[in-house]
Tab-separated table of C-alpha atoms in Angstrom:
chain	number	residue	atom	x	y	z
H	1	UNK	CA	0.161	0.165	0.146
H	2	UNK	CA	2.705	2.395	1.303
H	3	UNK	CA	4.187	1.538	-2.224
H	4	UNK	CA	1.791	2.230	-4.375
H	5	UNK	CA	0.396	5.860	-2.509
H	6	UNK	CA	4.350	6.959	-3.383
H	7	UNK	CA	4.010	5.650	-7.165
H	8	UNK	CA	0.811	7.830	-7.643
H	9	UNK	CA	1.733	11.379	-7.907
H	10	UNK	CA	5.195	10.284	-10.030
H	11	UNK	CA	2.195	8.249	-12.363
H	12	UNK	CA	-0.141	11.234	-12.577
H	13	UNK	CA	2.992	13.943	-12.636
H	14	UNK	CA	3.948	11.702	-15.774
H	15	UNK	CA	0.559	11.529	-17.499
H	16	UNK	CA	0.204	15.596	-17.473
H	17	UNK	CA	3.636	16.413	-18.868
H	18	UNK	CA	2.175	14.352	-21.772
H	19	UNK	CA	-0.988	16.299	-22.558
H	20	UNK	CA	1.289	19.735	-21.437
H	21	UNK	CA	2.613	22.215	-24.426
H	22	UNK	CA	6.467	23.548	-22.960
H	23	UNK	CA	6.596	27.279	-23.220
H	24	UNK	CA	10.251	28.536	-23.228
H	25	UNK	CA	9.531	32.311	-21.791
H	26	UNK	CA	11.206	35.751	-23.508
H	27	UNK	CA	13.180	37.670	-20.166
H	28	UNK	CA	12.397	40.491	-22.796
H	29	UNK	CA	11.449	41.744	-25.887
H	30	UNK	CA	13.503	41.055	-28.827
H	31	UNK	CA	14.018	45.464	-29.735
H	32	UNK	CA	15.056	45.427	-26.670
H	33	UNK	CA	17.363	42.591	-26.734
H	34	UNK	CA	18.754	43.552	-30.612
H	35	UNK	CA	18.939	47.516	-30.748
H	36	UNK	CA	21.416	49.397	-28.659
H	37	UNK	CA	21.600	50.292	-25.882
H	38	UNK	CA	23.467	53.696	-25.624
H	39	UNK	CA	21.882	55.994	-27.782
H	40	UNK	CA	17.369	56.167	-27.802
H	41	UNK	CA	17.185	57.296	-32.062
H	42	UNK	CA	14.348	56.014	-34.011
H	43	UNK	CA	14.784	55.726	-37.502
H	44	UNK	CA	12.074	56.215	-40.391
H	45	UNK	CA	12.205	54.824	-43.795
H	46	UNK	CA	9.913	56.584	-46.602
H	47	UNK	CA	8.510	55.135	-49.457
H	48	UNK	CA	7.472	56.905	-51.817
H	49	UNK	CA	6.172	55.737	-55.605
H	50	UNK	CA	5.865	59.471	-57.725
H	51	UNK	CA	4.244	59.374	-60.905
H	52	UNK	CA	6.836	59.105	-63.695
H	53	UNK	CA	6.340	62.508	-65.357
H	54	UNK	CA	6.787	64.408	-61.455
H	55	UNK	CA	10.165	62.553	-61.027
H	56	UNK	CA	11.804	65.850	-61.571
H	57	UNK	CA	9.508	68.046	-59.766
H	58	UNK	CA	9.032	66.160	-56.179
H	59	UNK	CA	13.007	65.789	-56.799
H	60	UNK	CA	13.274	69.729	-56.587
H	61	UNK	CA	10.922	70.346	-54.002
H	62	UNK	CA	12.762	67.922	-51.893
H	63	UNK	CA	15.598	69.162	-52.174
H	64	UNK	CA	13.979	72.634	-51.383
H	65	UNK	CA	11.942	71.811	-48.224
H	66	UNK	CA	13.534	69.042	-46.641
H	67	UNK	CA	17.288	69.888	-46.069
H	68	UNK	CA	15.746	73.107	-43.882
H	69	UNK	CA	14.692	71.040	-41.697
H	70	UNK	CA	17.543	68.789	-41.586
H	71	UNK	CA	19.305	71.879	-40.340
H	72	UNK	CA	16.692	73.092	-38.159
H	73	UNK	CA	18.498	73.091	-35.144
H	74	UNK	CA	14.470	72.839	-33.502
H	75	UNK	CA	14.006	70.091	-35.509
H	76	UNK	CA	15.506	66.958	-33.715
H	77	UNK	CA	15.423	65.366	-36.030
H	78	UNK	CA	18.258	64.064	-38.970
H	79	UNK	CA	17.992	63.306	-42.275
H	80	UNK	CA	20.142	60.225	-43.352
H	81	UNK	CA	20.035	59.778	-46.965
H	82	UNK	CA	17.648	60.150	-49.829
H	83	UNK	CA	17.579	58.246	-53.060
H	84	UNK	CA	15.857	57.668	-55.995
H	85	UNK	CA	15.902	53.818	-57.444
H	86	UNK	CA	17.777	52.335	-60.139
H	87	UNK	CA	16.718	49.115	-59.927
H	88	UNK	CA	13.471	46.999	-58.549
H	89	UNK	CA	10.342	49.337	-58.236
H	90	UNK	CA	11.231	52.559	-60.686
H	91	UNK	CA	10.104	56.355	-60.155
H	92	UNK	CA	10.990	55.613	-56.387
H	93	UNK	CA	11.877	58.124	-53.497
H	94	UNK	CA	13.482	56.640	-50.310
H	95	UNK	CA	13.670	59.099	-47.103
H	96	UNK	CA	15.649	57.833	-43.994
H	97	UNK	CA	14.726	60.304	-40.728
H	98	UNK	CA	16.591	59.971	-37.292
H	99	UNK	CA	14.926	60.966	-34.172
H	100	UNK	CA	17.136	61.872	-31.355
H	101	UNK	CA	15.148	60.860	-28.443
H	102	UNK	CA	12.810	57.834	-29.956
H	103	UNK	CA	8.990	58.867	-29.926
H	104	UNK	CA	9.488	61.633	-27.924
H	105	UNK	CA	11.834	63.177	-30.447
H	106	UNK	CA	9.008	62.276	-33.039
H	107	UNK	CA	5.485	63.176	-32.031
H	108	UNK	CA	7.629	66.995	-31.006
H	109	UNK	CA	8.621	66.825	-34.966
H	110	UNK	CA	5.313	66.134	-36.480
H	111	UNK	CA	4.082	68.492	-34.120
H	112	UNK	CA	5.765	71.438	-34.290
H	113	UNK	CA	5.495	70.198	-38.938
H	114	UNK	CA	2.391	70.744	-38.619
H	115	UNK	CA	2.368	74.370	-37.749
H	116	UNK	CA	4.484	75.003	-40.089
H	117	UNK	CA	3.089	76.809	-43.593
H	118	UNK	CA	5.714	76.078	-45.798
H	119	UNK	CA	5.944	72.272	-45.143
H	120	UNK	CA	2.374	71.663	-45.524
H	121	UNK	CA	2.146	73.208	-48.592
H	122	UNK	CA	4.702	71.087	-49.933
H	123	UNK	CA	3.000	67.608	-48.619
H	124	UNK	CA	0.157	69.279	-50.735
H	125	UNK	CA	1.841	69.721	-53.817
H	126	UNK	CA	4.103	66.839	-52.986
H	127	UNK	CA	0.742	65.437	-52.566
H	128	UNK	CA	-0.449	65.806	-56.313
H	129	UNK	CA	3.099	63.961	-57.578
H	130	UNK	CA	2.165	60.861	-55.508
H	131	UNK	CA	1.057	57.202	-56.597
H	132	UNK	CA	1.516	55.444	-52.813
H	133	UNK	CA	3.774	56.091	-49.986
H	134	UNK	CA	4.391	54.413	-47.065
H	135	UNK	CA	5.969	54.850	-44.443
H	136	UNK	CA	8.095	52.531	-41.468
H	137	UNK	CA	9.341	53.421	-37.905
H	138	UNK	CA	12.789	51.175	-37.147
H	139	UNK	CA	14.956	50.556	-34.338
H	140	UNK	CA	18.936	50.068	-35.242
H	141	UNK	CA	20.818	46.683	-34.684
H	142	UNK	CA	23.105	46.938	-31.985
H	143	UNK	CA	26.236	45.502	-33.598
H	144	UNK	CA	25.968	47.272	-36.490
H	145	UNK	CA	27.764	50.895	-38.330
H	146	UNK	CA	25.299	53.819	-37.656
H	147	UNK	CA	25.050	55.764	-40.375
H	148	UNK	CA	27.036	58.788	-41.614
H	149	UNK	CA	27.465	61.206	-43.728
H	150	UNK	CA	30.125	59.483	-46.771
H	151	UNK	CA	32.720	61.151	-49.577
H	152	UNK	CA	31.453	59.931	-53.029
H	153	UNK	CA	30.119	59.190	-55.467
H	154	UNK	CA	28.076	56.226	-54.070
H	155	UNK	CA	25.433	53.759	-55.166
H	156	UNK	CA	23.599	52.147	-52.691
H	157	UNK	CA	22.113	48.775	-51.920
H	158	UNK	CA	18.930	48.454	-49.647
H	159	UNK	CA	17.836	44.828	-49.015
H	160	UNK	CA	14.602	44.544	-46.951
H	161	UNK	CA	13.235	40.712	-46.318
H	162	UNK	CA	9.953	39.537	-44.872
H	163	UNK	CA	10.656	37.597	-41.563
H	164	UNK	CA	8.671	34.794	-40.104
H	165	UNK	CA	7.313	35.524	-36.597
H	166	UNK	CA	9.133	35.015	-33.438
H	167	UNK	CA	12.687	34.551	-35.820
H	168	UNK	CA	13.535	38.041	-34.971
H	169	UNK	CA	16.485	37.576	-32.657
H	170	UNK	CA	18.445	34.254	-33.769
H	171	UNK	CA	18.128	36.404	-37.535
H	172	UNK	CA	20.230	39.091	-34.999
H	173	UNK	CA	22.351	36.720	-33.754
H	174	UNK	CA	23.278	35.015	-37.195
H	175	UNK	CA	24.169	38.381	-38.643
H	176	UNK	CA	26.234	40.231	-35.177
H	177	UNK	CA	28.785	37.157	-36.539
H	178	UNK	CA	28.487	37.663	-40.119
H	179	UNK	CA	28.380	41.240	-40.298
H	180	UNK	CA	32.444	41.443	-39.958
H	181	UNK	CA	32.758	39.766	-43.232
H	182	UNK	CA	30.661	42.785	-44.661
H	183	UNK	CA	33.458	45.332	-43.527
H	184	UNK	CA	35.341	45.688	-46.382
H	185	UNK	CA	35.880	49.360	-48.146
H	186	UNK	CA	32.779	50.682	-45.799
H	187	UNK	CA	30.739	48.964	-47.088
H	188	UNK	CA	27.830	48.669	-44.405
H	189	UNK	CA	25.771	50.907	-43.968
H	190	UNK	CA	23.054	50.907	-41.947
H	191	UNK	CA	20.961	47.441	-40.564
H	192	UNK	CA	17.651	47.717	-38.822
H	193	UNK	CA	14.401	45.920	-38.305
H	194	UNK	CA	10.510	47.706	-37.757
H	195	UNK	CA	8.742	48.589	-34.472
H	196	UNK	CA	5.419	50.570	-37.257
H	197	UNK	CA	4.330	48.996	-39.950
H	198	UNK	CA	4.312	46.441	-41.668
H	199	UNK	CA	6.052	43.968	-38.257
H	200	UNK	CA	8.838	41.404	-38.762
H	201	UNK	CA	11.051	42.671	-40.935
H	202	UNK	CA	14.536	43.787	-41.693
H	203	UNK	CA	16.195	45.982	-43.869
H	204	UNK	CA	20.291	45.902	-44.974
H	205	UNK	CA	21.300	49.689	-46.232
H	206	UNK	CA	25.141	48.706	-48.284
H	207	UNK	CA	26.649	51.220	-49.886
H	208	UNK	CA	30.176	51.144	-52.550
H	209	UNK	CA	31.499	54.084	-54.021
H	210	UNK	CA	31.297	54.945	-57.459
H	211	UNK	CA	34.841	55.150	-58.399
H	212	UNK	CA	35.857	55.725	-62.803
H	213	UNK	CA	35.678	51.855	-63.714
H	214	UNK	CA	32.696	50.897	-61.761
H	215	UNK	CA	30.974	53.779	-63.148
H	216	UNK	CA	32.452	52.621	-66.670
H	217	UNK	CA	30.795	49.281	-66.103
H	218	UNK	CA	27.673	50.143	-65.045
H	219	UNK	CA	26.924	52.660	-67.750
H	220	UNK	CA	28.032	49.646	-70.314
H	221	UNK	CA	25.231	47.776	-67.583
H	222	UNK	CA	22.650	50.426	-68.532
H	223	UNK	CA	23.710	50.113	-72.314
H	224	UNK	CA	22.833	46.982	-73.133
H	225	UNK	CA	19.563	46.932	-70.296
H	226	UNK	CA	17.679	50.252	-71.844
H	227	UNK	CA	18.616	49.323	-75.461
H	228	UNK	CA	16.456	46.876	-77.753
């Protein structure tokens, strides 16, 4: 009797373990584990699909208005870069902003821009030139280089990946080890993952200086691609 009474709890616990799914708890969100701790900067990546006939006009008004926001000390934001695409989505403009201070800085900038008459007129004129637009708020991977101004001319490559939910930490761990293999010629410009917008998105930004030989090869490739 004593033997049977002592074994029964063990048998019950063993049977229960067959039907209970064990969950590996996370101590923290992947955004806190992968982002830089020493800074609290938030990035905004903007994709603007421009009407083909309006691309030159779009670039002109952006060149006139956006640097003013970047240079104004009352706006806690920095225009990291602005580009037109050569391959992939055509007639597209891409802008990358950094907000020093995270979400409060973003809120402050947006509030001030609503009262900026020049920016309001700029947005109205810009809206007539766009087919669509998309924004994403991003954090920076802790192991990646911070985007800084570069001597040029440069050609940039933006690679975007849609990850399966739950694999962001695994992705970050792999790239934390692999990034050192892409540091030649200062190629790694920035690495980001989405916070608001399309989630589980990763963006890698690479840069290469366009030397004379590279420019010649690129022109030859463009000639063959564009020739009938």
